[in-house]
Amino acid sequence: ITCNEQGRVTSIQLQNQDLVGSIPASIANLTSLIELNLMSNRLNGIVPWSSIAQLTSLNYLNLGDNDFS
């Protein structure tokens, strides 16, 4: 997890970490997020696309190889 000079999260790189659970809608609160890589975990549930759509700075997203419905 990387933050900018203001302490805001800009990158989450948690691929291949065997994470279990779902992505919360509160992901939308990470307004400075540029990269989100959660590939190859055991995440499930419904991807909160409406919340991800609010991440206007996001330019890289990888949710592949998980168990989303």
C-alpha positions in Angstrom: 0.0 0.0 0.0 1.5 3.3 -1.1 0.5 6.8 0.1 1.2 10.3 -1.4 2.8 13.2 0.5 -0.6 14.1 2.0 -1.0 10.6 3.4 -3.7 9.5 1.0 -3.7 6.0 -0.4 -2.7 6.0 -4.1 -1.9 2.3 -4.7 -3.0 -1.0 -3.3 -1.0 -4.0 -4.5 -2.2 -7.0 -2.7 -2.1 -9.7 -5.4 -1.4 -13.3 -4.4 -2.0 -12.7 -0.7 -4.7 -15.4 -0.2 -7.2 -12.7 0.9 -10.7 -13.8 1.7 -13.9 -11.7 1.8 -15.4 -9.0 -0.3 -14.5 -5.5 -1.5 -16.5 -3.0 0.7 -18.5 -0.2 -1.0 -16.4 2.2 1.2 -13.5 1.7 -1.3 -15.0 4.8 -2.8 -13.6 6.8 0.1 -10.1 6.2 -1.3 -10.4 9.2 -3.6 -6.7 9.4 -4.5 -6.4 5.7 -5.5 -4.6 5.3 -8.8 -3.9 1.6 -8.8 -5.8 -1.3 -7.3 -4.5 -4.8 -7.8 -6.2 -7.6 -5.9 -5.5 -10.3 -8.4 -5.2 -14.0 -7.4 -6.8 -14.0 -4.0 -10.0 -15.7 -2.7 -12.2 -12.6 -2.8 -15.9 -13.2 -3.3 -19.3 -11.6 -3.4 -20.4 -8.8 -5.8 -17.9 -6.3 -7.0 -19.1 -2.8 -5.9 -18.8 -1.4 -9.4 -20.7 1.8 -8.5 -18.2 2.5 -5.8 -15.2 1.7 -8.0 -16.7 4.1 -10.7 -16.4 6.9 -8.2 -12.6 6.4 -8.1 -12.0 9.0 -10.8 -8.1 8.9 -10.4 -8.1 5.1 -10.9 -6.1 4.1 -14.0 -5.2 0.5 -13.2 -7.6 -2.2 -11.9 -6.9 -5.9 -11.7 -9.5 -8.1 -9.9 -8.8 -11.3 -11.9 -8.5 -14.8 -10.6 -10.9 -14.4 -7.6 -14.3 -15.9 -6.8 -16.6 -12.9 -7.5 -20.2 -13.6 -8.4 
